[in-house]
Tab-separated table of N, CA and C in Angstrom:
chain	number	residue	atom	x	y	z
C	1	UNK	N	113.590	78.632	76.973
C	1	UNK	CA	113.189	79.740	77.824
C	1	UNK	C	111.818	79.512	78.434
C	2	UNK	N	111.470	78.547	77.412
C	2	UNK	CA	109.694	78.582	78.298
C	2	UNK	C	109.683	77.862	79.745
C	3	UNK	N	110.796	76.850	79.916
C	3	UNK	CA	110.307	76.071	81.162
C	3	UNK	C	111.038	77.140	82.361
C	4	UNK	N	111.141	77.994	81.804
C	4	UNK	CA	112.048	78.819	83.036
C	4	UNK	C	111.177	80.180	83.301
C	5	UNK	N	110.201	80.445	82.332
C	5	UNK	CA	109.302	81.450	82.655
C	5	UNK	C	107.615	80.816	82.759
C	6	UNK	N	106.449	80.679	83.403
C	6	UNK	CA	105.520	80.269	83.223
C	6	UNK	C	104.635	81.632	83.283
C	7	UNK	N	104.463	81.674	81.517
C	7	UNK	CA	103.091	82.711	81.714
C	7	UNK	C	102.031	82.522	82.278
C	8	UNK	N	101.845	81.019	82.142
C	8	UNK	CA	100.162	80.692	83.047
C	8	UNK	C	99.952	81.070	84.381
C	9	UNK	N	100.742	81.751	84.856
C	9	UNK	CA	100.972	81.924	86.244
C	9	UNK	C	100.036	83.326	86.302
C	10	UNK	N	100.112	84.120	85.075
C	10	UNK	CA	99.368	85.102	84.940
C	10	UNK	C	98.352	85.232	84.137
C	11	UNK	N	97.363	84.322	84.177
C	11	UNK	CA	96.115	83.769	82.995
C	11	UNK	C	94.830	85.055	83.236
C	12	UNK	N	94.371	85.000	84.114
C	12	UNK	CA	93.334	85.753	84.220
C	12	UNK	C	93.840	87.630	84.134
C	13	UNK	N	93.899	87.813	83.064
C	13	UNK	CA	94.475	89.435	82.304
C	13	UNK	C	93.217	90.413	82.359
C	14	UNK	N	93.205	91.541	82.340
C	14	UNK	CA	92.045	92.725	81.816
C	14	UNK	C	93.225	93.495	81.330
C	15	UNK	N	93.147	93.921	80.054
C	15	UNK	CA	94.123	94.822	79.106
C	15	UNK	C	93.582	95.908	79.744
C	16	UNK	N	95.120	96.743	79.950
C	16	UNK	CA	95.078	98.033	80.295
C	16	UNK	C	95.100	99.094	79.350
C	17	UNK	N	96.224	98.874	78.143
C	17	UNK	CA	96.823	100.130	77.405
C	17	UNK	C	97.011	98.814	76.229
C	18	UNK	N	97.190	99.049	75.080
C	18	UNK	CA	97.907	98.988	73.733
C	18	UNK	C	98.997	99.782	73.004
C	19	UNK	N	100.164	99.152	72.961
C	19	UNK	CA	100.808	100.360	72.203
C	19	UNK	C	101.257	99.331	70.615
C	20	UNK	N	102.158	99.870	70.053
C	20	UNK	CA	102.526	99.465	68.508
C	20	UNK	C	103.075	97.784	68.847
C	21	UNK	N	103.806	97.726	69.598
C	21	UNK	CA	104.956	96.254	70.132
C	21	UNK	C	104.932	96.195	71.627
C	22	UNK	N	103.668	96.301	72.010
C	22	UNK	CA	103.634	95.860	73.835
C	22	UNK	C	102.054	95.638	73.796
C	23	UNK	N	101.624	95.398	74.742
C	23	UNK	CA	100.276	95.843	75.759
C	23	UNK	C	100.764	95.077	76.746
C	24	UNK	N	99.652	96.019	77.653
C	24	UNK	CA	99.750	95.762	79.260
C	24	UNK	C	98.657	95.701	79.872
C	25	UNK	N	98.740	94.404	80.205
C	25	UNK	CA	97.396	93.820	81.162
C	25	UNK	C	97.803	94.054	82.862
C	26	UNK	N	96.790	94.493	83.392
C	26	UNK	CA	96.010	94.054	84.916
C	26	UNK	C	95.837	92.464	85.093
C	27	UNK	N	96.861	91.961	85.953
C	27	UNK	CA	96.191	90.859	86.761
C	27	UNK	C	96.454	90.079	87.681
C	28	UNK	N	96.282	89.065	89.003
C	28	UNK	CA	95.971	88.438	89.306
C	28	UNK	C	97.743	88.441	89.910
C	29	UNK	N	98.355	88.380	91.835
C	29	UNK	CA	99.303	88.451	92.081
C	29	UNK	C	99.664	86.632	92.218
C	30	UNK	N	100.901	86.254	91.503
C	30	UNK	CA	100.554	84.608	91.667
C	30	UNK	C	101.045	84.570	93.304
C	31	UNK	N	100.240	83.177	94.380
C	31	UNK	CA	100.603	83.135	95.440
C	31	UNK	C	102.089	83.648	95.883
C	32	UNK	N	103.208	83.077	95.243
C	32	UNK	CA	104.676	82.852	94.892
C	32	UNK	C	105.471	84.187	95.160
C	33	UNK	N	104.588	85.173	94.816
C	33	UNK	CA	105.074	86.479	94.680
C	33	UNK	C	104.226	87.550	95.627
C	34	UNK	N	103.723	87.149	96.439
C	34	UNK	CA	102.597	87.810	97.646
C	34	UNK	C	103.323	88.361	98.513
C	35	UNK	N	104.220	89.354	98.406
C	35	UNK	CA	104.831	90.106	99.227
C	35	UNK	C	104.090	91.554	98.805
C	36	UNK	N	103.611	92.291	98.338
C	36	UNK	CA	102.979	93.340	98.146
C	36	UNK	C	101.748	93.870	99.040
C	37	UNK	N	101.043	94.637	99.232
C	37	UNK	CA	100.082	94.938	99.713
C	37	UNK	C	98.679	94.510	98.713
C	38	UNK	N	98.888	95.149	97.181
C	38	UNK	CA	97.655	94.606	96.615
C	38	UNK	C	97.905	93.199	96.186
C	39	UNK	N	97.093	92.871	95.619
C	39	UNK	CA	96.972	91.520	94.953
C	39	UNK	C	96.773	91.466	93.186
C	40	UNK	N	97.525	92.897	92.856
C	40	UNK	CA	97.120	92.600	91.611
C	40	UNK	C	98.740	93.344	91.019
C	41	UNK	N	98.974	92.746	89.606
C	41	UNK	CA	100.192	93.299	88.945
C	41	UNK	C	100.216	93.759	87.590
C	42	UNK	N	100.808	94.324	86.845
C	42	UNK	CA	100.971	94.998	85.889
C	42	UNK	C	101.973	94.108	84.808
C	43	UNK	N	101.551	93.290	83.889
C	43	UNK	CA	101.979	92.344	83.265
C	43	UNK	C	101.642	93.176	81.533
C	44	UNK	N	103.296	93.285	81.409
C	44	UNK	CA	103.800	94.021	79.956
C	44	UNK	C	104.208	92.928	79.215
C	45	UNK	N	103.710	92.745	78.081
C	45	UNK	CA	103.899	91.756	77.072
C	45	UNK	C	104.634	92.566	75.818
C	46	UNK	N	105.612	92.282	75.761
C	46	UNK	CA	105.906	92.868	74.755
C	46	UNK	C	106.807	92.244	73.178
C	47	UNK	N	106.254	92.203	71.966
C	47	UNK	CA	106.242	91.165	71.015
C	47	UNK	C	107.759	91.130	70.767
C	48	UNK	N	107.920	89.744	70.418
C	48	UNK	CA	109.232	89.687	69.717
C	48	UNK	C	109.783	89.880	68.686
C	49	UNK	N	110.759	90.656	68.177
C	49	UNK	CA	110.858	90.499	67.042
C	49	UNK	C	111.288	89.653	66.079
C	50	UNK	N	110.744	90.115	64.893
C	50	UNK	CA	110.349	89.041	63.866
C	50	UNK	C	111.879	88.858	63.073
C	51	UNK	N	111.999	90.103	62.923
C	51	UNK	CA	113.328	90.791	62.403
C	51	UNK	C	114.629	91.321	63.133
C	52	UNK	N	115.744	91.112	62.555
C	52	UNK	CA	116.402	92.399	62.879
C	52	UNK	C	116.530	93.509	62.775
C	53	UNK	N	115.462	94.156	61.595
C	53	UNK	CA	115.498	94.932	61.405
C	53	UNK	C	113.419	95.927	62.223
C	54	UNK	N	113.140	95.203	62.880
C	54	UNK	CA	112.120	95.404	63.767
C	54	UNK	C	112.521	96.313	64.850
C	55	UNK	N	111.755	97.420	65.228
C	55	UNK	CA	112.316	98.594	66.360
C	55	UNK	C	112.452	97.994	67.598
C	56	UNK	N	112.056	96.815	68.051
C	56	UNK	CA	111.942	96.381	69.231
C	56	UNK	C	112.963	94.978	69.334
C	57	UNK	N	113.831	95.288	70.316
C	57	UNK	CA	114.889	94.282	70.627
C	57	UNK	C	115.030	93.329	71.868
C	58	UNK	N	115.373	92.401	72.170
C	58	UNK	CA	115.565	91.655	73.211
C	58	UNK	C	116.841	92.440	74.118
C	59	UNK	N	117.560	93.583	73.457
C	59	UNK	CA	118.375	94.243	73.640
C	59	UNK	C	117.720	95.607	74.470
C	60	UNK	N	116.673	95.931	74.470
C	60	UNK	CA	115.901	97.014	74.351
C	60	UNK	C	115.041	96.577	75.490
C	61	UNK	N	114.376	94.927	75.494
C	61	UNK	CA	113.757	95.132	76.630
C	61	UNK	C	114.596	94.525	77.967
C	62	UNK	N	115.783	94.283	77.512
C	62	UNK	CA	116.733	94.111	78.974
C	62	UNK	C	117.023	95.313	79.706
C	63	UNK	N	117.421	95.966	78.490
C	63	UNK	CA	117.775	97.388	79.179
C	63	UNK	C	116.290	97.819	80.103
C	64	UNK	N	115.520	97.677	79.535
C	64	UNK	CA	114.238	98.257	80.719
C	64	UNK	C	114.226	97.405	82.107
C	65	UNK	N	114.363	96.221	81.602
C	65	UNK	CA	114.850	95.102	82.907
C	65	UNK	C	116.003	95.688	84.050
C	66	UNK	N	117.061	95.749	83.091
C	66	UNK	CA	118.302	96.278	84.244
C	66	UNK	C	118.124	97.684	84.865
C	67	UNK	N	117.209	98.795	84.135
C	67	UNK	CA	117.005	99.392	85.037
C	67	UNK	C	116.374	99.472	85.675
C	68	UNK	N	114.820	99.116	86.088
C	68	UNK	CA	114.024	98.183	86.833
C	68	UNK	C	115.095	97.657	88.335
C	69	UNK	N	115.982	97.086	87.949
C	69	UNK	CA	116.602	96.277	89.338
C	69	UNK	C	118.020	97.324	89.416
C	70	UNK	N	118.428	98.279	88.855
C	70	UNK	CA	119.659	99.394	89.278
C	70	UNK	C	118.607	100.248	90.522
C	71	UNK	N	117.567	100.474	89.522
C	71	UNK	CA	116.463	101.335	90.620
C	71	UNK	C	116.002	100.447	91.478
C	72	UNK	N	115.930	99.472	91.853
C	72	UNK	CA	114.967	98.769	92.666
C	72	UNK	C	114.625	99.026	94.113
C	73	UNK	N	115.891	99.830	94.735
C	73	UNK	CA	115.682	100.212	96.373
C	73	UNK	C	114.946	101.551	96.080
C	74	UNK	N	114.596	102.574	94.768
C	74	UNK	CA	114.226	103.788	94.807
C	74	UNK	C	112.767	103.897	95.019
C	75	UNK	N	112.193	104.273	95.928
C	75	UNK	CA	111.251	104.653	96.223
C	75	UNK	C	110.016	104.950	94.910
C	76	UNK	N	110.511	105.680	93.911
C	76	UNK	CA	109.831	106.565	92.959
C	76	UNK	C	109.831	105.879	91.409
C	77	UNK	N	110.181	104.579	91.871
C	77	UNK	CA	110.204	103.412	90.318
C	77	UNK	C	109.491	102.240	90.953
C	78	UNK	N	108.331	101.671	89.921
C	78	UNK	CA	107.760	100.105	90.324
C	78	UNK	C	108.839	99.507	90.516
C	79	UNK	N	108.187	98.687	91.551
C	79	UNK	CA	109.012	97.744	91.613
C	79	UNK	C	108.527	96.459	90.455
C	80	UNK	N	109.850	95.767	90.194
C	80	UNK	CA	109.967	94.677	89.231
C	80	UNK	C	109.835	93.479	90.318
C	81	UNK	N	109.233	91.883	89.570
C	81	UNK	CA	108.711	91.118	90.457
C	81	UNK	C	109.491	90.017	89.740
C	82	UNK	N	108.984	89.870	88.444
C	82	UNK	CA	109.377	88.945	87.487
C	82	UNK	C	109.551	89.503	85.820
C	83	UNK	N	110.412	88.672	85.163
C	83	UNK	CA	110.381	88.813	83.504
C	83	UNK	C	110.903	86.998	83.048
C	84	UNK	N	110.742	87.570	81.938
C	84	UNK	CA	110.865	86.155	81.087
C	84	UNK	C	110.464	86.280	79.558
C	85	UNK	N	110.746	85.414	78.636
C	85	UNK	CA	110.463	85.216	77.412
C	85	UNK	C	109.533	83.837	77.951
C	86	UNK	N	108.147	83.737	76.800
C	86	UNK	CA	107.564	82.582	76.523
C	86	UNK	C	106.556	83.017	74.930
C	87	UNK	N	106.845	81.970	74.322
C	87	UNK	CA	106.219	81.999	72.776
C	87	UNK	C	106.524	83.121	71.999
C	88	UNK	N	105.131	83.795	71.580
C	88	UNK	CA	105.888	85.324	71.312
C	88	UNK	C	106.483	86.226	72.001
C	89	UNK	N	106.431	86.346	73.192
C	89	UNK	CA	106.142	87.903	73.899
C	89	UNK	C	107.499	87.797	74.835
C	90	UNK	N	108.175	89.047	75.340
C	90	UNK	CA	108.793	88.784	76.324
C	90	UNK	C	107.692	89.698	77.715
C	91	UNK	N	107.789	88.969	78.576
C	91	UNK	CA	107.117	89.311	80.000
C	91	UNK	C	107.627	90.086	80.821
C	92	UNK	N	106.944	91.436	81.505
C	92	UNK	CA	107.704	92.061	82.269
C	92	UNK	C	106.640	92.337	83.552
C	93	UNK	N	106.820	92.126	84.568
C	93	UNK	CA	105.716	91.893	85.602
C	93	UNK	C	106.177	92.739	86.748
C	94	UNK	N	105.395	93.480	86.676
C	94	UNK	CA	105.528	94.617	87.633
C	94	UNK	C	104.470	95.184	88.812
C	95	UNK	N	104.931	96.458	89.301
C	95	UNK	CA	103.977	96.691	90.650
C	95	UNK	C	102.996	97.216	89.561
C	96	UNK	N	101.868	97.482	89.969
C	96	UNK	CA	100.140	98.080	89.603
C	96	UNK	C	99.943	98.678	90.383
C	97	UNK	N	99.737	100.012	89.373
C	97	UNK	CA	98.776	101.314	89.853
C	97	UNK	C	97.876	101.521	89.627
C	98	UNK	N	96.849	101.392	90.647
C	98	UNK	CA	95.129	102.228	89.864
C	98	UNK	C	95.089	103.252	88.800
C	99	UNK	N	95.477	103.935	88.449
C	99	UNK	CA	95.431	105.006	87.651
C	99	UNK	C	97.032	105.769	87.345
C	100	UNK	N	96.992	105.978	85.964
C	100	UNK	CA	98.023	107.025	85.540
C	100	UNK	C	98.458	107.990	86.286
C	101	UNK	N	99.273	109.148	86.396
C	101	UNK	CA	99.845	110.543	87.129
C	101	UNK	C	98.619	111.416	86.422
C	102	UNK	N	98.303	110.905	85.123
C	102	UNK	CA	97.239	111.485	84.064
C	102	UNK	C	96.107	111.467	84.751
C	103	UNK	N	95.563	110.363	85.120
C	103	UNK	CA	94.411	110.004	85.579
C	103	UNK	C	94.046	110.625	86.631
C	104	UNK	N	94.996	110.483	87.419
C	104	UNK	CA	94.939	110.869	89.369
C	104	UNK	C	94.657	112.398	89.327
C	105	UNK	N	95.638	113.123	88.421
C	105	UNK	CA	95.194	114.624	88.379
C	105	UNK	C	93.616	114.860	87.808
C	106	UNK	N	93.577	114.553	86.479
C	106	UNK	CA	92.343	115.044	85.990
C	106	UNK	C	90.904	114.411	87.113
C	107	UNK	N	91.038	113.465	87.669
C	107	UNK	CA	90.231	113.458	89.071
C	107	UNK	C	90.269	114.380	89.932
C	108	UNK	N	90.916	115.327	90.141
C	108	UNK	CA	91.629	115.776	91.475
C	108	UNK	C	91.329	117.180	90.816
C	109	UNK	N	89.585	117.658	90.734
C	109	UNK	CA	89.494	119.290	89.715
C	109	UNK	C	88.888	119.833	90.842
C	110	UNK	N	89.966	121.206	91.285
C	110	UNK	CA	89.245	122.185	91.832
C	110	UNK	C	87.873	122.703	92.065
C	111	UNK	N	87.488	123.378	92.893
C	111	UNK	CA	86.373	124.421	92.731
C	111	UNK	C	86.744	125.759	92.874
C	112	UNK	N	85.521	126.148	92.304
C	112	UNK	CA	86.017	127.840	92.284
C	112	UNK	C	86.678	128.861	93.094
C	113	UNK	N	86.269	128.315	94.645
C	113	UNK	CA	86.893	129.197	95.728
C	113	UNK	C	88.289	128.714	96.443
C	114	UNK	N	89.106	130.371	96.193
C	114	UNK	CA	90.345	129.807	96.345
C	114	UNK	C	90.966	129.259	97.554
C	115	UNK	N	90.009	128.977	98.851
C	115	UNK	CA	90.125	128.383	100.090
C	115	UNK	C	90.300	126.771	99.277
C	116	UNK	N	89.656	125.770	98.802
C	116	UNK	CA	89.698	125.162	97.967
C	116	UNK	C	90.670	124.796	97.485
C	117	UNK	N	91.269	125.885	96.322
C	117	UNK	CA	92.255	125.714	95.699
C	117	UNK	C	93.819	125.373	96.949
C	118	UNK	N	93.949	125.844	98.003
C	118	UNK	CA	95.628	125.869	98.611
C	118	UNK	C	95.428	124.669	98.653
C	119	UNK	N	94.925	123.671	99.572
C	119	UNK	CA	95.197	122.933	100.088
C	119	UNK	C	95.617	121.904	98.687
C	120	UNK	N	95.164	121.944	98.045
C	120	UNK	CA	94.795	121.039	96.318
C	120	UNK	C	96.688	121.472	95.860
C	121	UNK	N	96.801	122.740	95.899
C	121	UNK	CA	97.895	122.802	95.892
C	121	UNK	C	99.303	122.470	96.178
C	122	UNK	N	99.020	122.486	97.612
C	122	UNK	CA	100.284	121.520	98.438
C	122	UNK	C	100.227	120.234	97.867
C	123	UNK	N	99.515	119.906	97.729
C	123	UNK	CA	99.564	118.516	97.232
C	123	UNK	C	99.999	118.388	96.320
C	124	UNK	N	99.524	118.748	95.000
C	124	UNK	CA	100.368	119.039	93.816
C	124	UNK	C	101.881	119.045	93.607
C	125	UNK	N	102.234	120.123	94.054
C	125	UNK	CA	103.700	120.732	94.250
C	125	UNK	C	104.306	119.350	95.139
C	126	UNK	N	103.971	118.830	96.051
C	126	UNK	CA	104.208	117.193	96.507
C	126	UNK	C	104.193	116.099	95.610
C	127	UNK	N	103.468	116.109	94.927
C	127	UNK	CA	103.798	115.052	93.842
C	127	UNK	C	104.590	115.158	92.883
C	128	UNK	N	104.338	117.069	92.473
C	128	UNK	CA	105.490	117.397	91.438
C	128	UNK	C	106.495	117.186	91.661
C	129	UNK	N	106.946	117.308	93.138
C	129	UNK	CA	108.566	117.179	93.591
C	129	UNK	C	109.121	115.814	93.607
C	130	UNK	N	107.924	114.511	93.770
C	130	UNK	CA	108.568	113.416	93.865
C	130	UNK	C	108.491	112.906	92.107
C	131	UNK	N	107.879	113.552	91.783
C	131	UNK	CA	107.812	113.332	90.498
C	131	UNK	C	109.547	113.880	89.607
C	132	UNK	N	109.584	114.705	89.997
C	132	UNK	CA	110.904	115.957	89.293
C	132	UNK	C	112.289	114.335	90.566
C	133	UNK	N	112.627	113.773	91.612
C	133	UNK	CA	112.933	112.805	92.508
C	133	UNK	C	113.397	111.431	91.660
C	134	UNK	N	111.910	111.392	90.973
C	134	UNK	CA	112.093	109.991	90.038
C	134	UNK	C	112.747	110.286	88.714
C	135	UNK	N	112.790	111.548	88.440
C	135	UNK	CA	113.733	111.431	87.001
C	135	UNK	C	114.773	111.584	87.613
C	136	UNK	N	115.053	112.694	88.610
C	136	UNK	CA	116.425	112.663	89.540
C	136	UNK	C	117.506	110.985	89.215
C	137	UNK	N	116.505	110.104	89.226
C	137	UNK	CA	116.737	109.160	90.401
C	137	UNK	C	117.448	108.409	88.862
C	138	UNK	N	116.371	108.604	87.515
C	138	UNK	CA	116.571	107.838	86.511
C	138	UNK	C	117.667	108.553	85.827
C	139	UNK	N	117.616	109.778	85.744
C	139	UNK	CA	118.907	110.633	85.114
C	139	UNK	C	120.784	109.661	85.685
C	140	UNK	N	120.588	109.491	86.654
C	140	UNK	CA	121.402	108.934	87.399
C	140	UNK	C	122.413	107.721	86.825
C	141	UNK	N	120.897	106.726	85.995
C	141	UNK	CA	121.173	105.822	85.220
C	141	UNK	C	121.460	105.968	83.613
C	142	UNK	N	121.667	107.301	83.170
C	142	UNK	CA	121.395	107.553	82.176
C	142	UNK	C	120.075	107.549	81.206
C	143	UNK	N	119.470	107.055	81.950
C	143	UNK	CA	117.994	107.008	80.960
C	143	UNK	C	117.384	108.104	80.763
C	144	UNK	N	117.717	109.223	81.255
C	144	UNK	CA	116.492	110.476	80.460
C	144	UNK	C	118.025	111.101	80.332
């Protein structure tokens, strides 16, 4: 599997998140794959298991794979670029977002006067809707 995936392609990382059996680095779009607007991607490492009896499966991260490319024309899901297994980890390389849905809101704080507040609003209720769109979109596939 290794000569068919090259992690070095994605060397220069800044860790984004940690979870129990993944992290996800920020980095670097390889030439190869320069169809995007930014230049940077969202590279999920996620460990292999040791066991069969380990919560995390090669079974488990296909399924995130295949739906990745069922969704792929949907507007309201990253797009997927590349995956692969190499050493430990299997690779999942995706579009990059500056910031969480988390993030973007808690930036985005009112002021007191409610002239202020509408416009903050529309917007909201706009994201909520494409937001409420993308589970639409994933319900579809069975995943939620």
């Amino acid at each position: 599997c290794d000569a068919l995936f090259r992690p070095g392609r994605y060397a220069a990382r800044v860790l984004v998140a940690r979870g129990a059996y993944a992290q996800v680095h920020r980095c670097s779009l390889p030439s190869e794959l320069g169809t995007l607007h930014s230049s940077e991607v969202a590279l999920k490492l996620v460990d292999t298991p040791l066991s069969t009896h380990d919560p995390t499966s090669a079974v488990d991260v296909y399924a995130e794979i295949a739906v990745f490319e069922a969704l792929a024309q949907s507007p309201w899901v990253a797009k997927l670029f590349d995956y692969g297994v190499a050493g430990e980890s299997f690779y999942i390389v995706m579009q990059h977002y500056p910031a969480s849905l988390k993030q973007w809101r808690t930036a985005h704080v009112c002021g007191p006067g409610a002239g202020e507040r509408a416009p903050q609003m529309l917007l909201y209720l706009s994201v909520y809707s494409q937001c409420i769109q993308a589970v639409a979109a994933l319900e579809q596939y069975g995943v939620v």
